[in-house]
Every structure is written in C-alpha cells, then in structure tokens.
GROMACS .gro file of C-alpha atoms in nm:
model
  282
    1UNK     CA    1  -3.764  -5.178   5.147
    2UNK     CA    2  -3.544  -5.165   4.860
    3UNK     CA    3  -3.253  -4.938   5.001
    4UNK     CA    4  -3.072  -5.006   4.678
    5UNK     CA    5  -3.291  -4.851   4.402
    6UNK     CA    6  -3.437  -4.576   4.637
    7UNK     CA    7  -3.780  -4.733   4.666
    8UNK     CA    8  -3.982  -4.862   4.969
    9UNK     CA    9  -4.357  -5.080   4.982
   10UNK     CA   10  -4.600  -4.885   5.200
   11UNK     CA   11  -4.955  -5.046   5.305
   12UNK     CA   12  -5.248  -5.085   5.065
   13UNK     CA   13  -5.029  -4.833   4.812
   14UNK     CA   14  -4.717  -5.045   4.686
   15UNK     CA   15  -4.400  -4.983   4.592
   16UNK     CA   16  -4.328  -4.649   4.596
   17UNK     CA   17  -4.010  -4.434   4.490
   18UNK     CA   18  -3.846  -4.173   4.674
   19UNK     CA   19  -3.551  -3.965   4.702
   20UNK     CA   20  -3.259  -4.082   4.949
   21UNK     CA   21  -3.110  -3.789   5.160
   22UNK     CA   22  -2.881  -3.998   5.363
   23UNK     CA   23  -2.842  -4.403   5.368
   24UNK     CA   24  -3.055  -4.609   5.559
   25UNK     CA   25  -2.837  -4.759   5.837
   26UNK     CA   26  -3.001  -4.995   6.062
   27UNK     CA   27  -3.334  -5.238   6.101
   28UNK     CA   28  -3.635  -5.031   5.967
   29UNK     CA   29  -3.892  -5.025   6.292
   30UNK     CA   30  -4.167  -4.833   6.097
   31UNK     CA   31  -4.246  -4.570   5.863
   32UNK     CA   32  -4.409  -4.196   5.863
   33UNK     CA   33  -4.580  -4.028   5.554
   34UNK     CA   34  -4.639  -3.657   5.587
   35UNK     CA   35  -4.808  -3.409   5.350
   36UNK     CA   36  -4.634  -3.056   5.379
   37UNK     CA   37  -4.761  -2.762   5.206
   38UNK     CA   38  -4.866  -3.017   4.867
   39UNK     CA   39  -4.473  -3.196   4.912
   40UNK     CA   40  -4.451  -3.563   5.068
   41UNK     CA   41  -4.216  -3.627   5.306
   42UNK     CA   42  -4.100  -4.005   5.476
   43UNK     CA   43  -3.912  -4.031   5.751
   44UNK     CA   44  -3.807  -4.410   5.863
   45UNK     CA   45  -3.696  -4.487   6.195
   46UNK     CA   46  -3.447  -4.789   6.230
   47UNK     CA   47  -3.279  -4.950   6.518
   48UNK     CA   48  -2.931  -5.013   6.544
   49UNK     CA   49  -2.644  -5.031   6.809
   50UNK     CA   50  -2.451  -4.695   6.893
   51UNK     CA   51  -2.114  -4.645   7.071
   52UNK     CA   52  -2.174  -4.374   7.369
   53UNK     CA   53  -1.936  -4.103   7.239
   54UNK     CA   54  -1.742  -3.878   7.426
   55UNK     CA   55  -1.749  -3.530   7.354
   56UNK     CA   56  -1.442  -3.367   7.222
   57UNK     CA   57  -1.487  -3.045   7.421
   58UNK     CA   58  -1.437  -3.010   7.824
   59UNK     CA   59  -1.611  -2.695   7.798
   60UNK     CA   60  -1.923  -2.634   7.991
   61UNK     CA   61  -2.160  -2.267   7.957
   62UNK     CA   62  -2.471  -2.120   8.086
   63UNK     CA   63  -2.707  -1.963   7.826
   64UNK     CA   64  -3.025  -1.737   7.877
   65UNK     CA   65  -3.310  -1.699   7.613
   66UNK     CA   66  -3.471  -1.359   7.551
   67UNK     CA   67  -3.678  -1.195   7.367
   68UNK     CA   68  -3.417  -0.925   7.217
   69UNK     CA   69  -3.147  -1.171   7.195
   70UNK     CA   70  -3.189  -1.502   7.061
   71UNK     CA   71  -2.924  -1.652   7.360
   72UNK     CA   72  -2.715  -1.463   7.571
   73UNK     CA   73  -2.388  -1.689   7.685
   74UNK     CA   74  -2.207  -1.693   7.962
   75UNK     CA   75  -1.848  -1.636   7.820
   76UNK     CA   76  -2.022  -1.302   7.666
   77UNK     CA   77  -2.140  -1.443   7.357
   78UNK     CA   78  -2.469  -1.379   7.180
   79UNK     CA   79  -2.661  -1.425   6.900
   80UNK     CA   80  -2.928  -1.188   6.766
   81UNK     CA   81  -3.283  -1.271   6.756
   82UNK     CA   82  -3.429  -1.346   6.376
   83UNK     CA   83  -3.790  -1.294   6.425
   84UNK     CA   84  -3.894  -1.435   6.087
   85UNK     CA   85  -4.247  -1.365   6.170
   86UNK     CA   86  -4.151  -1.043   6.244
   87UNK     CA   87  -3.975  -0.979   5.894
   88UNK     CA   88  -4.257  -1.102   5.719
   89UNK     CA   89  -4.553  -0.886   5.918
   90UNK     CA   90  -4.637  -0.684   5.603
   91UNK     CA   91  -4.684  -0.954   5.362
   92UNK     CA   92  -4.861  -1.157   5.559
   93UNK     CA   93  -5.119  -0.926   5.619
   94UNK     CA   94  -5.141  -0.814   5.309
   95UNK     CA   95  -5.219  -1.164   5.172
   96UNK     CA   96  -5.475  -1.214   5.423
   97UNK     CA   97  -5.649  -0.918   5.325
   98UNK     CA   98  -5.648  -1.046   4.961
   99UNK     CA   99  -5.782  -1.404   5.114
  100UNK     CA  100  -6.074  -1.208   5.357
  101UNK     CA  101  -6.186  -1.013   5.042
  102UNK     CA  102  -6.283  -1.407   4.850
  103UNK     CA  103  -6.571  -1.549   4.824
  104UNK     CA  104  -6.479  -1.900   5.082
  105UNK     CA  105  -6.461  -2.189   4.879
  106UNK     CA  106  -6.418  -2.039   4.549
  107UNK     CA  107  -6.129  -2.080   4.303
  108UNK     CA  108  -5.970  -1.713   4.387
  109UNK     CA  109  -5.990  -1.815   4.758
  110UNK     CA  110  -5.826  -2.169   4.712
  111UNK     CA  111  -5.539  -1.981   4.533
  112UNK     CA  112  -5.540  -1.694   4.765
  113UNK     CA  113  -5.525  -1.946   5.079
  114UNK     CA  114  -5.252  -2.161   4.911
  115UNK     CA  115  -5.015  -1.839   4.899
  116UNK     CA  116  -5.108  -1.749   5.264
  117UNK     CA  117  -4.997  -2.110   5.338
  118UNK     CA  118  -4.667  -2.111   5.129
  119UNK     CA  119  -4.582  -1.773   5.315
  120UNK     CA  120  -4.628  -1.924   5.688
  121UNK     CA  121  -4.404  -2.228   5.576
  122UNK     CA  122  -4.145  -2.040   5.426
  123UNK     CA  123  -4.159  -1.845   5.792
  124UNK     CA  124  -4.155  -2.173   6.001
  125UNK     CA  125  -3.846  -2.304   5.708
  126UNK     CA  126  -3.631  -1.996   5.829
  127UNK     CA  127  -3.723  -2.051   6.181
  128UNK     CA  128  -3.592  -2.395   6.160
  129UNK     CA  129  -3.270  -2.335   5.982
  130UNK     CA  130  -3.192  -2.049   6.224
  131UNK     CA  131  -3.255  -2.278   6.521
  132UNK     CA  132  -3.107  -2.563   6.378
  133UNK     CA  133  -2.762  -2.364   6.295
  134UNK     CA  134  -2.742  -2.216   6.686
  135UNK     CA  135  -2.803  -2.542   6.834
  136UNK     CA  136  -2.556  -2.701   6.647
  137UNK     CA  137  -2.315  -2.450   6.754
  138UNK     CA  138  -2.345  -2.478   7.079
  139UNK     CA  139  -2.344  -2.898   7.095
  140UNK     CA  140  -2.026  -2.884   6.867
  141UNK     CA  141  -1.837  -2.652   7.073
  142UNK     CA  142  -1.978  -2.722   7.427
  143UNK     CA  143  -2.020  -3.042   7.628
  144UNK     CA  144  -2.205  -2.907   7.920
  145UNK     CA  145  -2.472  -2.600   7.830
  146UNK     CA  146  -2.652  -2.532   8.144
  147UNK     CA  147  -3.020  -2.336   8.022
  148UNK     CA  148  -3.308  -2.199   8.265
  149UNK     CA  149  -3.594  -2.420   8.309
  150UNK     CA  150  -3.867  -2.191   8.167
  151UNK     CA  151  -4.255  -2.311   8.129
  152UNK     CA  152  -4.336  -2.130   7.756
  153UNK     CA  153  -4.692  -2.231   7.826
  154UNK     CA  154  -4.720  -2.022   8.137
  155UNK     CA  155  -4.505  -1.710   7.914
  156UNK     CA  156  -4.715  -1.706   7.688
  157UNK     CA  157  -5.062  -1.697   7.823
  158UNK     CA  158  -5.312  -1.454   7.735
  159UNK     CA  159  -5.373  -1.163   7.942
  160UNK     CA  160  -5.758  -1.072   7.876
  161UNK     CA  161  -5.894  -1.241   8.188
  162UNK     CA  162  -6.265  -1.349   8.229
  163UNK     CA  163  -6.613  -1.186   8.203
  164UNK     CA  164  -6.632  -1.083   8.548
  165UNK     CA  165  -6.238  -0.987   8.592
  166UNK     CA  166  -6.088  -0.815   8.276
  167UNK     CA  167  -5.741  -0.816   8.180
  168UNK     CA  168  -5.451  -0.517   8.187
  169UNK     CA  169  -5.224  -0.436   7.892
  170UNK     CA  170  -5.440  -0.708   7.672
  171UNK     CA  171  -5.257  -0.566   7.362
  172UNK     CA  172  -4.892  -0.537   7.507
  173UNK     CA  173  -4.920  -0.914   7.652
  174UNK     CA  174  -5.057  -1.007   7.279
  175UNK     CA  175  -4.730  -0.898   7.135
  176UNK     CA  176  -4.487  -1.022   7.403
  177UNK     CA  177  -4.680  -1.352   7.317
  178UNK     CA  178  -4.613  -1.347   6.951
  179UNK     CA  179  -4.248  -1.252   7.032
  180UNK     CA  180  -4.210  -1.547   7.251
  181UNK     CA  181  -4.335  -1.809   7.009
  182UNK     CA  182  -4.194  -1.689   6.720
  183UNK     CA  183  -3.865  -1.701   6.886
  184UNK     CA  184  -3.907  -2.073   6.953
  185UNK     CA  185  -3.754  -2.072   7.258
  186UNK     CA  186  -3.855  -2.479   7.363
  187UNK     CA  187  -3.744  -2.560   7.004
  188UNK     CA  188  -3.384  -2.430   7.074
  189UNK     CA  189  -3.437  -2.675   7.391
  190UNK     CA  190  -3.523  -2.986   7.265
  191UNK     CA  191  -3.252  -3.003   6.983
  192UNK     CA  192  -3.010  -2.905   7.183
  193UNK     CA  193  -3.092  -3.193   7.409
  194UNK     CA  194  -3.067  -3.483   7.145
  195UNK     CA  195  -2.766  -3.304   6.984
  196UNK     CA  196  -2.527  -3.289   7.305
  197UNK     CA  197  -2.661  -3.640   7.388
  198UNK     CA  198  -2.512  -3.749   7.012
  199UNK     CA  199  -2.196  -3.614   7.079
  200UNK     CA  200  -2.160  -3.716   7.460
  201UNK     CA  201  -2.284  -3.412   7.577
  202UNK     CA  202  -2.516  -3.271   7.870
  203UNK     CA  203  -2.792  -3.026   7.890
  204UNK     CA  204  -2.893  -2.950   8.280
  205UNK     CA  205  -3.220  -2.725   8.353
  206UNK     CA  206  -3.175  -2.545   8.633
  207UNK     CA  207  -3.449  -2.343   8.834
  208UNK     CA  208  -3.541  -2.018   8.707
  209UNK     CA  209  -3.611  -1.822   8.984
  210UNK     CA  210  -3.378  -1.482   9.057
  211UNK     CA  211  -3.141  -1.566   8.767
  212UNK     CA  212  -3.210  -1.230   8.627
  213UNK     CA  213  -3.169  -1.059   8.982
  214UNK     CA  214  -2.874  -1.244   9.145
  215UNK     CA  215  -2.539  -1.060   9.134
  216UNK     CA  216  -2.255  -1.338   9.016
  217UNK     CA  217  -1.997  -1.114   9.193
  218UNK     CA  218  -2.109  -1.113   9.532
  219UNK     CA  219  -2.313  -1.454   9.490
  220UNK     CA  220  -2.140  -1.604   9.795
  221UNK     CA  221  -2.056  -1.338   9.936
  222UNK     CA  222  -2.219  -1.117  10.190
  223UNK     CA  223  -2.251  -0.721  10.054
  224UNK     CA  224  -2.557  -0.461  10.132
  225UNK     CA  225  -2.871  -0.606  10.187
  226UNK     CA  226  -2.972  -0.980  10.112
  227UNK     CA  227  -3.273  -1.200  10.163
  228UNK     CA  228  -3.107  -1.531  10.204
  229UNK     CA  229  -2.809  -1.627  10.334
  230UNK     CA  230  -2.542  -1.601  10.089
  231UNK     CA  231  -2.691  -1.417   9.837
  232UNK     CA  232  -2.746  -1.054   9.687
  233UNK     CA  233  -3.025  -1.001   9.516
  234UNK     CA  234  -3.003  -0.617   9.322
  235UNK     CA  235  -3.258  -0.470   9.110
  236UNK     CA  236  -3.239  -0.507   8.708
  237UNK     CA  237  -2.973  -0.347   8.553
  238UNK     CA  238  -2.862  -0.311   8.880
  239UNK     CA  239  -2.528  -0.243   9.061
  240UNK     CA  240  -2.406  -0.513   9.255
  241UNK     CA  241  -2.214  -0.264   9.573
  242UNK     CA  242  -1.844  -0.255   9.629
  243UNK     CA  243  -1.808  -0.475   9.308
  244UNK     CA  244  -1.879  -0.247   9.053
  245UNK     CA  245  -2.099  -0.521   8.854
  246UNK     CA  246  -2.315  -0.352   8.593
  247UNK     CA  247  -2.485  -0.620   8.343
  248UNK     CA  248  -2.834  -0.641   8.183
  249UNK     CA  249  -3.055  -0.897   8.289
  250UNK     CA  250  -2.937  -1.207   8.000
  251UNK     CA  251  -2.571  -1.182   8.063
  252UNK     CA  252  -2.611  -1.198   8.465
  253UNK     CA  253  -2.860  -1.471   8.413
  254UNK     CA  254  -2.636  -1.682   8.244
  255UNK     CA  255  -2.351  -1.657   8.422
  256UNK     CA  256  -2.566  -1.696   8.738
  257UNK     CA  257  -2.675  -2.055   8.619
  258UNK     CA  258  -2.373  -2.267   8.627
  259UNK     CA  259  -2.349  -2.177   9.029
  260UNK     CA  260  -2.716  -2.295   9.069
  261UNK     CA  261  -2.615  -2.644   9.009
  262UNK     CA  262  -2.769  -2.847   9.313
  263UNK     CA  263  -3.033  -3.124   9.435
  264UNK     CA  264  -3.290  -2.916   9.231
  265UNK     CA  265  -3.134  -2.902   8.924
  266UNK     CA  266  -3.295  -3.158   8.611
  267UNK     CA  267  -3.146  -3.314   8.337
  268UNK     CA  268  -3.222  -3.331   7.998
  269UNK     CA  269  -3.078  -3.642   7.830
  270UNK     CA  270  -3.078  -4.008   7.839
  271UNK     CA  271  -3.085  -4.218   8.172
  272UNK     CA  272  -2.735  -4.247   8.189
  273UNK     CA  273  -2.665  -3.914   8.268
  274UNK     CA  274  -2.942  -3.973   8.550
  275UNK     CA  275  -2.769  -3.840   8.852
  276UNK     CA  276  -2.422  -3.753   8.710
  277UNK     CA  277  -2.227  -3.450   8.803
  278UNK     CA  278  -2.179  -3.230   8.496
  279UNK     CA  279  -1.808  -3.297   8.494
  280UNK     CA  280  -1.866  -3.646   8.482
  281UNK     CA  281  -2.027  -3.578   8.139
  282UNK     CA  282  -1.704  -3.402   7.934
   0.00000   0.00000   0.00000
C-alpha cells in the first residue's frame, strides 16, 4: 500500500489508484472491493491500539421505535419518521412500468433497469444519511440509551398463511411490512451500538414485553387492577387511575424502559461492558 500517493496493489490486478477519504491509521489486515450501482468502492480494515474513552455525557435515556415516529425519547423528544421509500412511491412505479413494458434483455430495458436501480440507491443513500445523523445524535449527547429488544424478522412476516389456512388483512400486514423495513429500525440499532462503544458509551436491550402497556406513574405502585405484583398494566392510550397519566403508546414505552433494567436485560457492546451496571458505563 502506498498511503502516500493514494494508491494500493490488489491481487492479480496491480497497483491501483484511489481516492483517500480519511488517512489510513494503523496495520492494513485486508482489503474489500465493492461494485455499487457502476461506482467502486474499498474499504481497508487496519489494526491498531485504542484508548477506552470515557464518554463526556452522564446522561442515560430510553428510546422507542415506531412506525409514525422515527424514535420517541424518554425526556419527550422525537424525531419524525422519513420514509424515503415512501416519498419516492410514484416514481418508482412509474419507472417500473416503463421497465415491464421492454422487451428483457434489450438495449431500452438495460437503460430502463439502470434508472430503476439508480432510483432504489438514491432511496437506500437517504435512508442512510437520515439514520446515520439520528444515531449520531443520540451517541454524542447520551452515554447510556436503553432501546427495546425487538425481533424485525418476526415484525415483519408475511401474513398470507398456507394453502390449507389462509391469511387475514394480507394487504394491511403487506404495508405495515414495507413501513417497518423502510424505517430501518435494526439499522438505527447496530450503529448506535458501535457509536456509544467509540465514545465510552452503552446500549442495553431490554425485554419488550408490556412496554407499551405499563403505566410509569404507578409502576411500583399498587392502583386499580394489576396482574403482577407491582405493576399496572392499562389499555393503550390509556389512563393510568388516580395519576392522571395520559400518553400514547412510544412515549410510555420509553420511559417505561430504563425501570426494566434487571437479570434479563442484554447488552449491546464489547465484553467489557459484560455485566456492568449502566452507571458504571458514564
């Protein structure tokens, strides 16, 4: 690798130029080419010795992903979802009606499915800046974020069943589906996980069961009716009684998760934060 003059020797190809977006720093352990939408893009991983930072904020939060809102915090901040996909419904389909109408493997239909293509990855570009920009947010300005656990696999599922045993609301599911995965939701996950960990930071899954339902007021308390010991489980957008709590489902969700720190809860960072307490983290 010639780190000087921008220019590094790949396998059976040579030397090869390229331009630097930040300085190497580091051994060079081994090198990815990609081909993305007719650009080529390296990416060289190194190894090197880091310092374990510690993170300038002793702030900790609990944040809820929907589908309306992109995050829902539990100090009452949100941010609104983008939907990119969403934005760009029209077009899309209209392009793919141009592509459907080629003859396959002609001229006309390489062009046509080139512009289908540069659509979807301008789509997938704004979906990463957008996710990109709230995670770093939150990492700057948080050291412990506290998130549900969520399985996106299992939320976004199709709903039309089998031969024998048909699905209900097949169509309704569909779009929930789309919603989900165009929001990104696991994305927002996993760079918010190596971003707190660069910054001395935490991120703690915690179960997701009742988050939505659970009335922070009266959480250890004992008012109305209750299930389990301890808690008060009240129906969405419900009223939590004799507190005069009235939140939709994000915002009690959120501020529900902080208190549901315990032997269940799973960390997502490095093995040093293995069994840590949260504070311990800051």
């Amino acid at each position: 690798m010639d780190n000087h003059n921008g220019r590094i020797k790949l396998p059976k190809i040579g030397w090869m130029r390229y331009r630097k977006s930040r300085e190497i720093a580091g051994t060079p352990k081994n090198v990815t080419v990609s081909l993305v939408h007719g650009k080529a893009f390296i990416s060289i991983q190194t190894e090197r010795e880091v310092a374990t930072p510690m993170h300038p904020s002793k702030s900790s939060v609990g944040l809820d992903w929907g589908i309306k809102r992109f995050y829902t915090l539990s100090n009452g901040k949100y941010r609104e979802q983008l939907s990119p996909l969403q934005q760009f419904a029209v077009k899309v389909a209209k392009l793919q009606r141009v592509l459907n109408r080629k003859k396959k493997f002609s001229n006309n239909w390489k062009k046509a499915k080139f512009k289908v293509a540069k659509l979807h990855n301008k789509i997938a570009n704004i979906r990463k800046d957008f996710v990109h920009k709230s995670s770093k947010d939150l990492s700057k300005n948080h050291a412990v974020v506290f998130i549900e656990d969520l399985s996106i696999r299992n939320m976004s599922k199709s709903a039309r069943g089998s031969q024998e045993k048909h699905g209900k609301n097949v169509k309704r599911k569909s779009g929930l589906n789309r919603a989900v995965l165009d929001a990104s939701p696991f994305e927002l996950r996993r760079q918010l996980q190596y971003k707190l960990r660069w910054r001395g930071g935490l991120l703690v899954a915690v179960p997701p069961q009742n988050t939505s339902r659970r009335c922070p007021a009266v959480r250890y308390g004992f008012c109305g009716e209750s299930q389990d010991a301890g808690e008060v489980l009240v129906p969405d957008w419900g009223r939590g009684d004799m507190m005069g709590q009235e939140d939709c489902n994000d915002d009690r969700a959120n501020r529900d998760q902080p208190g549901d720190y315990d032997g269940k809860t799973r960390y997502s960072g490095d093995a040093n934060h293995g069994g840590a307490d949260p504070a311990q983290a800051r």
